[in-house]
Coordinates of C-alpha atoms in Angstrom, one line a residue:
X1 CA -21.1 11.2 12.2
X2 CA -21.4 14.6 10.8
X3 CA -24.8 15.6 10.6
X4 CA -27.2 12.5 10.5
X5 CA -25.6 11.7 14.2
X6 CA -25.7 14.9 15.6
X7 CA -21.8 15.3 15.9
X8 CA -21.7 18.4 13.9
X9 CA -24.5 20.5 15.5
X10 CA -23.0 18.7 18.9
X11 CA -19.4 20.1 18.5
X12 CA -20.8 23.5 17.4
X13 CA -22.8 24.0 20.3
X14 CA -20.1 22.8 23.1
X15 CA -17.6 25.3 21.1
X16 CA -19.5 28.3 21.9
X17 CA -19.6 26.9 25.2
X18 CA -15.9 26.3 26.1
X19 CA -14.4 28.5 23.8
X20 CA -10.8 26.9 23.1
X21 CA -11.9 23.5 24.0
X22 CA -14.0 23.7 20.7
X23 CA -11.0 21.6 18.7
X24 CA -12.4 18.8 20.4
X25 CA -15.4 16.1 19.4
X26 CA -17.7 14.3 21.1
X27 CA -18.1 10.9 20.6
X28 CA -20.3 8.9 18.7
X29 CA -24.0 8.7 19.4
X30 CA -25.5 5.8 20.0
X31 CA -26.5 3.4 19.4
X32 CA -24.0 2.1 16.8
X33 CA -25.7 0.7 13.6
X34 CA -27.2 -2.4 13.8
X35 CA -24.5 -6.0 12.4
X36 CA -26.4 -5.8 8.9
X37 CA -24.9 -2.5 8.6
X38 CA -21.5 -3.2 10.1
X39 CA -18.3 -4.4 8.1
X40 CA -15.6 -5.3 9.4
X41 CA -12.5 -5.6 6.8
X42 CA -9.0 -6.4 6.6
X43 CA -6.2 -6.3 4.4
X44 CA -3.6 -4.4 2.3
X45 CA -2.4 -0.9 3.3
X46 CA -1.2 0.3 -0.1
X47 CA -4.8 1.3 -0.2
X48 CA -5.6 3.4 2.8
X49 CA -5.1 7.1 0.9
X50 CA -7.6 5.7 -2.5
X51 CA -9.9 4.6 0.5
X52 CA -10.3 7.5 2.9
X53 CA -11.8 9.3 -0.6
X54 CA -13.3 6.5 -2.5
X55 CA -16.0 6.0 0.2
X56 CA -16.6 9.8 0.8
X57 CA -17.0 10.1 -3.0
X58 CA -19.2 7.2 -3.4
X59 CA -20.5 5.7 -0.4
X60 CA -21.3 8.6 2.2
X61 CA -24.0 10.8 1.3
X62 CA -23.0 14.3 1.9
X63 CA -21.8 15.8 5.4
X64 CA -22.0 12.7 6.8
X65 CA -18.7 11.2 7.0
X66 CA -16.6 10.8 10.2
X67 CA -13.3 9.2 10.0
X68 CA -11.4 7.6 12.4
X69 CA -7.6 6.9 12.8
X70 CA -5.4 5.0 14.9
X71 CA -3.4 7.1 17.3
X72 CA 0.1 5.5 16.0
X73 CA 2.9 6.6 14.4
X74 CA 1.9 8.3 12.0
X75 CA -1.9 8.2 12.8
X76 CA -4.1 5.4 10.8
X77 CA -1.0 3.3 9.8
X78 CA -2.7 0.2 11.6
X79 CA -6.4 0.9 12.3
X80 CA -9.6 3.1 10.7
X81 CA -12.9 3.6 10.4
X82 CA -15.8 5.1 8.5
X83 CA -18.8 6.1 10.1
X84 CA -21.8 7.7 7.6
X85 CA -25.0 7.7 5.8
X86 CA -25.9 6.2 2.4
X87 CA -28.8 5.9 0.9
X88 CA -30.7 3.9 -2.2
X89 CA -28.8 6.6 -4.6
X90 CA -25.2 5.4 -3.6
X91 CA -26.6 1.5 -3.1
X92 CA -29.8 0.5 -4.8
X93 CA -31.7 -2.1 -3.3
X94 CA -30.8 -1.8 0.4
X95 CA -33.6 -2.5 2.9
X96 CA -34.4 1.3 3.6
X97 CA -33.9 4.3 1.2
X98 CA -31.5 5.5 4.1
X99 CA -29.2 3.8 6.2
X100 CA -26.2 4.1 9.0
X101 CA -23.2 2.5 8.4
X102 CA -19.9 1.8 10.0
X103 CA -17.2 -0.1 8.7
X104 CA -13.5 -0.5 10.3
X105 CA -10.8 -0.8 8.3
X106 CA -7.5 -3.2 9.8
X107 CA -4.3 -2.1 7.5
X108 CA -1.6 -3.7 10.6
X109 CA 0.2 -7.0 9.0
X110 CA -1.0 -5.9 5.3
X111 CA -3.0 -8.3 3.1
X112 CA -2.7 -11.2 5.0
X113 CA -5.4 -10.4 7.3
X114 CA -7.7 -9.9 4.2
X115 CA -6.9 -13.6 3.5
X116 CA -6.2 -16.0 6.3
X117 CA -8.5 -15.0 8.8
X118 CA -11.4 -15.5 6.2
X119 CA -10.6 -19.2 4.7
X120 CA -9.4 -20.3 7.9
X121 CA -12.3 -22.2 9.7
X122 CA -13.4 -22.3 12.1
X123 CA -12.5 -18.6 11.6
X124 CA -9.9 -16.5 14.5
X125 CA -11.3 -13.2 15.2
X126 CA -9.0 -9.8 14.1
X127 CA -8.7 -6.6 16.1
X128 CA -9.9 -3.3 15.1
X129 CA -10.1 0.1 16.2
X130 CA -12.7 0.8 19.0
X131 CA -14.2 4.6 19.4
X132 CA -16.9 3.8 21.7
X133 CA -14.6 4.0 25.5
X134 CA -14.9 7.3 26.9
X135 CA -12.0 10.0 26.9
X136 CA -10.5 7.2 23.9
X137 CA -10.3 9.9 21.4
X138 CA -9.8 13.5 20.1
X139 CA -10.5 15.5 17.5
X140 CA -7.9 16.4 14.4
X141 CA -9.8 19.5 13.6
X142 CA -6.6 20.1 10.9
X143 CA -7.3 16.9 9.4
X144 CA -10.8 16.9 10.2
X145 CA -10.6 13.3 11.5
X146 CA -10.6 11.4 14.9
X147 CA -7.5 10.1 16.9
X148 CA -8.6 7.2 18.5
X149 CA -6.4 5.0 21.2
X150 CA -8.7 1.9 21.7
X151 CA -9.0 -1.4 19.9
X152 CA -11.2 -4.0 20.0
X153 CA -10.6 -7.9 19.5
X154 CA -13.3 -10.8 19.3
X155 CA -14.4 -9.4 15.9
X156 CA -14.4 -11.2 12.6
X157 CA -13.5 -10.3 9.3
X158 CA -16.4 -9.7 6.9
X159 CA -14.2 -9.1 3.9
X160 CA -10.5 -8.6 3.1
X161 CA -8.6 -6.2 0.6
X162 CA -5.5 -7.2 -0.9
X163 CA -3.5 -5.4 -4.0
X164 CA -3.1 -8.8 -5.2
X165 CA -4.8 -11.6 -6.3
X166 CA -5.1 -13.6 -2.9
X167 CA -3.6 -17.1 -4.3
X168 CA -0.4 -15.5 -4.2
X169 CA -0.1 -15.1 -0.3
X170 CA 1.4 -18.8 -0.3
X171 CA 4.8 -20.3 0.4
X172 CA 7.1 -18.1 1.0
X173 CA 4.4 -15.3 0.5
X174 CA 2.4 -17.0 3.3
X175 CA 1.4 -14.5 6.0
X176 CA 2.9 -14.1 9.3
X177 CA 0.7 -12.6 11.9
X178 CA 1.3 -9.4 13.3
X179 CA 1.1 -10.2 17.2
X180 CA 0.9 -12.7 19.6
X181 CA -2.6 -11.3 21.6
X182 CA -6.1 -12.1 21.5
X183 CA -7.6 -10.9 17.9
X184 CA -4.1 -10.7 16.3
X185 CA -3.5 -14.3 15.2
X186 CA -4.2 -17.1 12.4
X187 CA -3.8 -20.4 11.6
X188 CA -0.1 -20.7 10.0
X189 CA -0.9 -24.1 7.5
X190 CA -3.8 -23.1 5.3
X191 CA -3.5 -24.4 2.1
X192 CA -4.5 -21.1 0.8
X193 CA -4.5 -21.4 -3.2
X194 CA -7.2 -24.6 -3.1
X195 CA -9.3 -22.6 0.6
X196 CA -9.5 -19.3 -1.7
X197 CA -11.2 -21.2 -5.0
X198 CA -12.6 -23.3 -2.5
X199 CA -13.9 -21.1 0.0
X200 CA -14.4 -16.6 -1.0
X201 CA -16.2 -15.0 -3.3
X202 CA -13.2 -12.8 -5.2
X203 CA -14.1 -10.0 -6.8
X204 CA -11.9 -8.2 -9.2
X205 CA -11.6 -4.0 -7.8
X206 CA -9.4 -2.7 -10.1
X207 CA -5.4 -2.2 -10.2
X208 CA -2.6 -0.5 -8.2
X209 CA 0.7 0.6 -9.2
X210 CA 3.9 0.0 -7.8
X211 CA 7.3 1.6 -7.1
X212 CA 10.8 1.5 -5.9
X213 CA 11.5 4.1 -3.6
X214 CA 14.4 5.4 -2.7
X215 CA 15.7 8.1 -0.3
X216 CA 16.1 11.6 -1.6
X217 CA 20.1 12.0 -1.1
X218 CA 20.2 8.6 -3.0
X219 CA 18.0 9.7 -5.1
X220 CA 19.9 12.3 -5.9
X221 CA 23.3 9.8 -6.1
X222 CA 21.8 7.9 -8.6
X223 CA 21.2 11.0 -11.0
X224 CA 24.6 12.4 -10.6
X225 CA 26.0 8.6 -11.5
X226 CA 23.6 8.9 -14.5
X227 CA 24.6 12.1 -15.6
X228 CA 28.0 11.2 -15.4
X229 CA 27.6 8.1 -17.0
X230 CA 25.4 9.9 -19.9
X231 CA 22.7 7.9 -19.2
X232 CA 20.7 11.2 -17.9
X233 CA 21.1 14.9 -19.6
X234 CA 23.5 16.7 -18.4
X235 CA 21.6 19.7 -17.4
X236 CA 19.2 17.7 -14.9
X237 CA 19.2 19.4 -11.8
X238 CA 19.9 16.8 -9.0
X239 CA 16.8 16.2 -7.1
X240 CA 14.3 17.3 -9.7
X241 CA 11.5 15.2 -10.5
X242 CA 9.3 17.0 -12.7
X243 CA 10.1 15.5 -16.0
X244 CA 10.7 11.9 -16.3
X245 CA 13.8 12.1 -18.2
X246 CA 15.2 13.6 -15.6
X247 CA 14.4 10.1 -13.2
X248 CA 17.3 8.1 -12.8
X249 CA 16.7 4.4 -14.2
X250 CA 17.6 0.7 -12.9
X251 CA 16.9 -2.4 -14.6
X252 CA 14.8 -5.1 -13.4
X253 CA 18.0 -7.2 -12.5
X254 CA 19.6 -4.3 -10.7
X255 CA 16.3 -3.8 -8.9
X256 CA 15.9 -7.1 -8.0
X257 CA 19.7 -8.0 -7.3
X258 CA 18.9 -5.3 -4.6
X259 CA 15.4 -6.8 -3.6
X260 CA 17.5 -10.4 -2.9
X261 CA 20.1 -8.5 -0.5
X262 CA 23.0 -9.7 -3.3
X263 CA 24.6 -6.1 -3.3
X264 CA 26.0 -5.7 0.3
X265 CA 27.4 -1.6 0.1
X266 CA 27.3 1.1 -1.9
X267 CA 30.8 1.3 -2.7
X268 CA 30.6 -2.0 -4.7
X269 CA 28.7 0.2 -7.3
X270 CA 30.4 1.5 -9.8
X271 CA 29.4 4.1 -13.1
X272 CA 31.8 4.4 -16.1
X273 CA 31.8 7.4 -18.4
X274 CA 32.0 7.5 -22.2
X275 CA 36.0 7.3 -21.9
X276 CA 35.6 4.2 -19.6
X277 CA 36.5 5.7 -16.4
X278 CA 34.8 4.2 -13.6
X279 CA 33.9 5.9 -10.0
X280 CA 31.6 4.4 -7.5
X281 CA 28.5 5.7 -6.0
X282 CA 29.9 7.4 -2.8
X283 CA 32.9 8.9 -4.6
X284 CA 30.4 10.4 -7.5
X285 CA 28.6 11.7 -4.2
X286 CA 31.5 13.4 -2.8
X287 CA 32.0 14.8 -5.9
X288 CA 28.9 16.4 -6.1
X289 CA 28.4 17.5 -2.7
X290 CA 26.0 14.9 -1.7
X291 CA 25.7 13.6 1.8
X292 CA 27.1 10.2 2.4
X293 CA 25.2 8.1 4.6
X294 CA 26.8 6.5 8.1
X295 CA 29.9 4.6 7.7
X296 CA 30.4 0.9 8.4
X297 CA 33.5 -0.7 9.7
X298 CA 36.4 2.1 10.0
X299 CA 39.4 3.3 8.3
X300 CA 39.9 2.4 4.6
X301 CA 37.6 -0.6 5.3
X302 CA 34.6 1.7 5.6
X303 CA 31.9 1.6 3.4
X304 CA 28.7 2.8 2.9
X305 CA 25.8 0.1 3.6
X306 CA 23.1 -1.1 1.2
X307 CA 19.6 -0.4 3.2
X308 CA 16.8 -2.4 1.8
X309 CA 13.1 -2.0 3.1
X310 CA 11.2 -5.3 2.3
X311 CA 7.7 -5.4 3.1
X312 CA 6.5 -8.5 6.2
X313 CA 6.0 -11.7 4.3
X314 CA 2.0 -11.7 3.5
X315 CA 2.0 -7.8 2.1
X316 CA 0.7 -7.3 -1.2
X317 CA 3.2 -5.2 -2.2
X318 CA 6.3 -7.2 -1.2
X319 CA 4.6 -9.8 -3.0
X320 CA 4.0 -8.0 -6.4
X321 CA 7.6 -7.4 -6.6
X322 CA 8.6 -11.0 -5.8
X323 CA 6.6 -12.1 -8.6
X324 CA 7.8 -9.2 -11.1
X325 CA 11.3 -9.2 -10.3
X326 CA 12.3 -12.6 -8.6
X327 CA 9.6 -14.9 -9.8
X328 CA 9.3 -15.7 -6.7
X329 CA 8.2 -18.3 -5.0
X330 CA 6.4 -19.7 -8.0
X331 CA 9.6 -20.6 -9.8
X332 CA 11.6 -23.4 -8.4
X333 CA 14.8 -22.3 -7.4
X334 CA 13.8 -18.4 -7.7
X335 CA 16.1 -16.3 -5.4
X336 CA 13.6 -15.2 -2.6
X337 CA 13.6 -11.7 -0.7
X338 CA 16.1 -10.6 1.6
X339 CA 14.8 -11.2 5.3
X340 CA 15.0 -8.9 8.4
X341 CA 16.7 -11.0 11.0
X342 CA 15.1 -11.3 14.1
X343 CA 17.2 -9.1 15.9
X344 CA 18.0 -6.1 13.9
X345 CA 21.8 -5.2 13.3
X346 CA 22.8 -1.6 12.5
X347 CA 25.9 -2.4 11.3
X348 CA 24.8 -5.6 8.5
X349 CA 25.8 -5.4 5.1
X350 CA 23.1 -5.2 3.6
X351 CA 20.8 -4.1 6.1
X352 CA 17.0 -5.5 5.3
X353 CA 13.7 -4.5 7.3
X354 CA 10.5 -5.9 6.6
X355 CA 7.9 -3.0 7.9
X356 CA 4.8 -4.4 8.5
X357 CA 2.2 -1.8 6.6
X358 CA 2.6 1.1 4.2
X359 CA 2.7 3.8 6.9
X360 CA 5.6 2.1 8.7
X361 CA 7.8 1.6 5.3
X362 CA 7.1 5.4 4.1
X363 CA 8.5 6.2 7.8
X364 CA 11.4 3.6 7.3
X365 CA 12.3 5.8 4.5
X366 CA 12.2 9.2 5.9
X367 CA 13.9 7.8 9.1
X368 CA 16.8 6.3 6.6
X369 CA 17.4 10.1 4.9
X370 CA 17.2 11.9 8.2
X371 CA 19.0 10.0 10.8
X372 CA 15.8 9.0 12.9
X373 CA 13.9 6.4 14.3
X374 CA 10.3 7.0 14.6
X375 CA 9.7 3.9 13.0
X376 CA 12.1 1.7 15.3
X377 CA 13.9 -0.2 12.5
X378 CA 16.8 2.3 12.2
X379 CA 17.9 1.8 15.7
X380 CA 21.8 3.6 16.6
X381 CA 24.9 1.0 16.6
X382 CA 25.6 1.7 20.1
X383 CA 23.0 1.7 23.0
X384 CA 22.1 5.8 23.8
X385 CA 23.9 6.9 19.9
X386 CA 22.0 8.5 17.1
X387 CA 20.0 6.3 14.6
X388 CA 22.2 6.8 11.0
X389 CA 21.3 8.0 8.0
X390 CA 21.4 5.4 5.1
X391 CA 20.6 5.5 1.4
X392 CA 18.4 3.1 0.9
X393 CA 15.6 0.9 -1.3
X394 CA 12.2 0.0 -0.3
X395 CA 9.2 -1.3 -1.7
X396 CA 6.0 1.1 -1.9
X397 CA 3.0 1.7 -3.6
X398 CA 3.2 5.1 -5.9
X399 CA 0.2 6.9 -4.2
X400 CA 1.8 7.3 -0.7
X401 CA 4.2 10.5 -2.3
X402 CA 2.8 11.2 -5.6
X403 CA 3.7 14.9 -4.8
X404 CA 6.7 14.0 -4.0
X405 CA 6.9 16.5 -0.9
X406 CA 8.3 13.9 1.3
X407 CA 12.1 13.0 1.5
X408 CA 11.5 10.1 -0.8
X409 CA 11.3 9.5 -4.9
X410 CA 10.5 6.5 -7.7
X411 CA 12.6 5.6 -9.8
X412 CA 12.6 4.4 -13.3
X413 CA 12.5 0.7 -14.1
X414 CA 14.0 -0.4 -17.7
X415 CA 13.9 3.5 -18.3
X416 CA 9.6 3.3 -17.6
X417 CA 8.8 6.1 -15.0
X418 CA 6.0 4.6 -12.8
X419 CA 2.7 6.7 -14.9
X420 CA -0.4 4.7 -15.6
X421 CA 0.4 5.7 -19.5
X422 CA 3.6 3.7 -19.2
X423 CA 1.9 0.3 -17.7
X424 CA -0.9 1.1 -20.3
X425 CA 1.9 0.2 -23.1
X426 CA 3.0 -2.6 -21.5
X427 CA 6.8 -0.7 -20.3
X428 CA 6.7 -0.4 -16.7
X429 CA 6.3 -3.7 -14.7
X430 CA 5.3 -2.8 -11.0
X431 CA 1.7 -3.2 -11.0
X432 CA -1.0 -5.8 -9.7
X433 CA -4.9 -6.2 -10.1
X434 CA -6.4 -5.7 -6.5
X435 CA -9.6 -7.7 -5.2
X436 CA -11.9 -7.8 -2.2
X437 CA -13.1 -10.9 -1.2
X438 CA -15.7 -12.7 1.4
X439 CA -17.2 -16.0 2.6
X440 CA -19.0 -18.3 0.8
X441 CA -20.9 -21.7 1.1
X442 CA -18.4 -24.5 0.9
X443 CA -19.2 -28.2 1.4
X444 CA -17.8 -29.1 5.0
X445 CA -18.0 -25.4 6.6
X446 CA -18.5 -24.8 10.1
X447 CA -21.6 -23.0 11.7
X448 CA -19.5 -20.5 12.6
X449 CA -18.2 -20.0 9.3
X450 CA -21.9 -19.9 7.7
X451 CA -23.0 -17.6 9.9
X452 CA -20.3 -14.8 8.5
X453 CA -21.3 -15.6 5.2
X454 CA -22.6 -11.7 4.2
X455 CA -26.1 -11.1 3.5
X456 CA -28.4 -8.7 2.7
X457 CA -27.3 -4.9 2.9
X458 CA -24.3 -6.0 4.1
X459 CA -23.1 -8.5 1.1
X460 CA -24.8 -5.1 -1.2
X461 CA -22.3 -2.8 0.3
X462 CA -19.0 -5.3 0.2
X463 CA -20.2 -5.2 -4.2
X464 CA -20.9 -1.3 -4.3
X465 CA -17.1 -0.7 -2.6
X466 CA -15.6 -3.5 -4.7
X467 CA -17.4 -1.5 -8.0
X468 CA -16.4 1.8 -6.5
X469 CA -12.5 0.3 -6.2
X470 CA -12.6 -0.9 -9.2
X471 CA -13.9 1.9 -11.2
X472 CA -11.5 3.6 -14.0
X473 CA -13.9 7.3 -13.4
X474 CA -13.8 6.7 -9.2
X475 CA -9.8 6.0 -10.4
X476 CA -9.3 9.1 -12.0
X477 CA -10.9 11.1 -9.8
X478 CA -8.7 9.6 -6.8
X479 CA -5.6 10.2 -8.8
X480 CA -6.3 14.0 -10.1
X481 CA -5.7 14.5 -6.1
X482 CA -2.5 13.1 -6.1
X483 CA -0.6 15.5 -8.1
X484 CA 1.6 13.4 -9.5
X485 CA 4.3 15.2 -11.6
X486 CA 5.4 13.4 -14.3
X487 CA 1.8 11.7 -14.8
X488 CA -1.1 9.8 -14.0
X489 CA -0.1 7.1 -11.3
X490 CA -2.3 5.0 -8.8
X491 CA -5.3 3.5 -9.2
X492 CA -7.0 2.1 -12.5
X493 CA -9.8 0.0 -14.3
X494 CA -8.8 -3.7 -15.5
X495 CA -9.7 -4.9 -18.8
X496 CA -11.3 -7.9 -17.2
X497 CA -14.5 -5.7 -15.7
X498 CA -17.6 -6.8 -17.6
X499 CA -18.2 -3.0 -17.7
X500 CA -15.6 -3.1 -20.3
X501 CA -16.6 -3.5 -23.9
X502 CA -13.4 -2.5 -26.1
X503 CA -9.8 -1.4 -25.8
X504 CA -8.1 1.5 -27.1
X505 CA -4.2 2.0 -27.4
X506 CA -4.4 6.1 -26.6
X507 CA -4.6 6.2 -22.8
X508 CA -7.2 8.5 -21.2
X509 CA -6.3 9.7 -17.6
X510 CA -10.1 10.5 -17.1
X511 CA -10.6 6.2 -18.0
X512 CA -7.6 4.6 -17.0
X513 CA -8.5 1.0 -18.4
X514 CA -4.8 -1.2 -18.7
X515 CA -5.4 -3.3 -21.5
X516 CA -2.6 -5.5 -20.2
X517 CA -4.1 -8.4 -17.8
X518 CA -2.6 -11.0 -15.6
X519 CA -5.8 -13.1 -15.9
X520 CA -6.1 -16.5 -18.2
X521 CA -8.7 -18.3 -17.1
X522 CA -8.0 -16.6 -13.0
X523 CA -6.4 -14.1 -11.7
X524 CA -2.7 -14.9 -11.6
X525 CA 0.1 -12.0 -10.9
X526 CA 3.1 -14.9 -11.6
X527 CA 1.6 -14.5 -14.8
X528 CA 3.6 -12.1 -17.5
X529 CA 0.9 -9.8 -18.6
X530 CA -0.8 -9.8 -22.6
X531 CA -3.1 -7.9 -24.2
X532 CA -6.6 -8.8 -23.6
X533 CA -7.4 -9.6 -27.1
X534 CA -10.7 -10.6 -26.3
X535 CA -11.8 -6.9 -26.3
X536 CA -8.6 -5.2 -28.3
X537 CA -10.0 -2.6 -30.3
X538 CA -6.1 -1.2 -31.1
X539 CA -2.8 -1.2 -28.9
X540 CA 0.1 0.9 -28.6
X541 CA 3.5 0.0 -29.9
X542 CA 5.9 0.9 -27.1

């Protein structure tokens, strides 16, 4: 930690010391905070960015922070953790006015990790990151963050985060585990919707928006189509994204006839203009100057493939849009996600990956636009080629490129850019209430089970970071950083927090409150959203 462990005044003095070698930190002192005052949680990714500043802001008393980051691809994409000070002022009643705390974040496998390793019982165990090993880490003085290369396993799960309501990781939802070692498995039969009632304390933290993302020279594709279709203005300058007129649109169908795998290429696509003159997506490309994407097959049979990034079955995110767009699995017969086979095929029409965290499907994306493969699902078509580059869908959170610096965009859904004021008026669909949740006492529970039941400072921490994600001022002040450009988007306050006394249909950025809720009775995303008359004061008229 910063100051209250020394690393600060420690890094100082071994810079004017060593000169260059200043860049680097020392490690941790010891010893490590004691278990009361270690957490250990799991779960969705789509949360990492709020995270990283929601616990500085609220949890860490000042200059004490030290983060710590997986040294993947891109760094923190599986593992963190959060090493600091707090004090009675950021949590009242804890068992000294000033405490040490460390608590390790797993994001790897998404939400299901924040569900089945804590109703299983007897529990598994889930690895984290581990800092501690000498020469393990360095120091990102540019981030001001540490790269560490060491996990951990034989560690349980205090609490898990998920950007959905937990119930929902079931059937064909239910999580798959991430790997096959020590600290990386579950049980694959838990009955999860009866073991969560039965079995966590859930507490609401708050909402999350979604989006479907697309790569920027098919981004760029669909604007020309719109223009030419007159479904956009005619002046919008393809790839602009600073006014949401100038977004293109898809309906839900489209978007989810895409989410299914049901449109195999590109070419299949086609836009009519006023005089009812149709042209399809990669001709209105060449048209425009627009790159087209790889080819499959040869000749006049080429064509230019669908790419569609999933998320792994037990991800938050891939299952908020089954339940928005496919009703899926709740509805019999509902047309499920499109899969990533086993063994990935370059040249499939369409071609699906399921990326198993946030960090790995932004990096899908980006290797998609520029013929890489950093994230190893866009491998060549021959052994020793170059990966291709694809236009393609994929299923993403709107905080991971609010800026939108990256060579990625959102698009409109039913002509609803993806802003908070726009789920506030019940028009964009792409959202979900997130939770954390941890043991209880159930009749029948093991020892083990009981004895991760959290206590104490511990259990007081787990409800100040549930408050703090669920907080429509901690919210706002996480999503004046994003720099969105068409609006508010992110994180926001659900009408359902007891904090809430009375709804109003003018949305405030500063209190993002959604009026809409998925709740009757519980927490249900299946659920199409209402008003929460219970504390309307007014609503909007879309």
């Amino acid at each position: 930690m910063k100051q209250s462990n020394g690393l600060k005044q420690s890094a100082v003095a071994v810079g004017l010391l060593v000169g260059a070698q200043s860049a680097l930190a020392l490690p941790p002192t010891t010893p490590l905070p004691d278990a009361a005052h270690t957490i250990y949680l799991a779960g969705g990714a789509a949360q990492d960015p709020a995270l990283d500043k929601l616990i500085a802001d609220n949890l860490a008393a000042p200059g004490t922070l030290d983060i710590y980051y997986d040294n993947g691809n891109p760094n923190g994409a599986k593992y963190r953790a959060y090493f600091f000070t707090t004090n009675t002022s950021k949590v009242p009643g804890l068992s000294s006015s000033s405490v040490n705390v460390l608590i390790y974040k797993r994001s790897n496998g998404g939400a299901g990790y924040g569900v089945i390793p804590l109703i299983q019982d007897p529990p598994p165990t889930v690895k984290q990151l581990d800092f501690t090993p000498a020469n393990s880490w360095t120091f990102d003085a540019t981030n001001n963050r540490y790269v560490v290369s060491g996990t951990q396993t034989g560690q349980y799960a205090d609490a898990g985060i998920t950007g959905v309501n937990p119930s929902i990781l079931t059937g064909g939802n239910y999580p798959q585990p991430s790997g096959t070692g020590v600290g990386d498995v579950f049980s694959t039969t838990e009955t999860v919707p009866s073991e969560v009632s039965a079995r966590l304390a859930v507490t609401p933290a708050g909402g999350l928006t979604y989006g479907l993302a697309v790569t920027k020279d098919f981004y760029k594709v669909l604007q020309a189509a719109q223009i030419y279709s007159g479904t956009l203005p005619s002046t919008t300058p393809l790839g602009s994204y600073d006014q949401a007129a100038r977004i293109p649109t898809l309906t839900r169908q489209f978007a989810a006839s895409l989410i299914a795998g049901k449109i195999k290429s590109w070419n299949s696509v086609v836009v009519f203009n006023s005089a009812g003159v149709g042209k399809t997506l990669p001709e209105i490309a060449s048209a425009n100057g627009i790159t087209l994407p790889d080819q499959v097959g040869s000749g006049s049979s080429a064509v230019s493939p669908v790419s569609v990034g999933n998320r792994n079955k037990g991800a938050a995110v891939g299952a908020a849009f089954s339940a928005k767009l496919l009703n899926y699995p709740t509805l019999a017969s509902a047309f499920p996600p499109a899969s990533q086979p086993t063994l990935l095929n370059p040249l499939a029409l369409p071609y699906v990956t399921q990326a198993p965290g946030a960090s790995q499907q932004e990096q899908v994306l980006l290797d998609w636009q520029n013929g890489t493969n950093v994230s190893g699902l866009n491998p060549p078509a021959v052994s020793g080629g170059t990966p291709p580059k694809r236009w393609g869908v994929a299923e993403q959170s709107t905080d991971w490129n609010p800026s939108y610096a990256k060579d990625y965009r959102y698009v409109r859904i039913d002509n609803y850019a993806p802003t908070l004021a726009n789920i506030h008026i019940g028009g964009y669909p792409l959202w979900a209430e997130q939770t954390l949740q941890w043991r209880k006492t159930y009749t029948g529970a093991t020892t083990t089970f009981t004895g991760l039941i959290p206590t104490g400072d511990k259990l007081l921490i787990l409800k100040k970071l549930a408050a703090v994600l669920g907080s429509p001022s901690a919210a706002a002040q996480v999503n004046a950083q994003l720099n969105s450009a068409i609006g508010a988007t992110g994180l926001f306050g659900v009408s359902t927090d007891s904090s809430v006394k009375t709804l109003s249909a003018a949305f405030d950025p500063n209190n993002p409150i959604i009026p809409y809720t998925h709740v009757n009775g519980a927490l249900n995303d299946w659920l199409l959203p209402v008003v929460n008359g219970a504390k309307l004061g007014t609503v909007k008229l879309p």
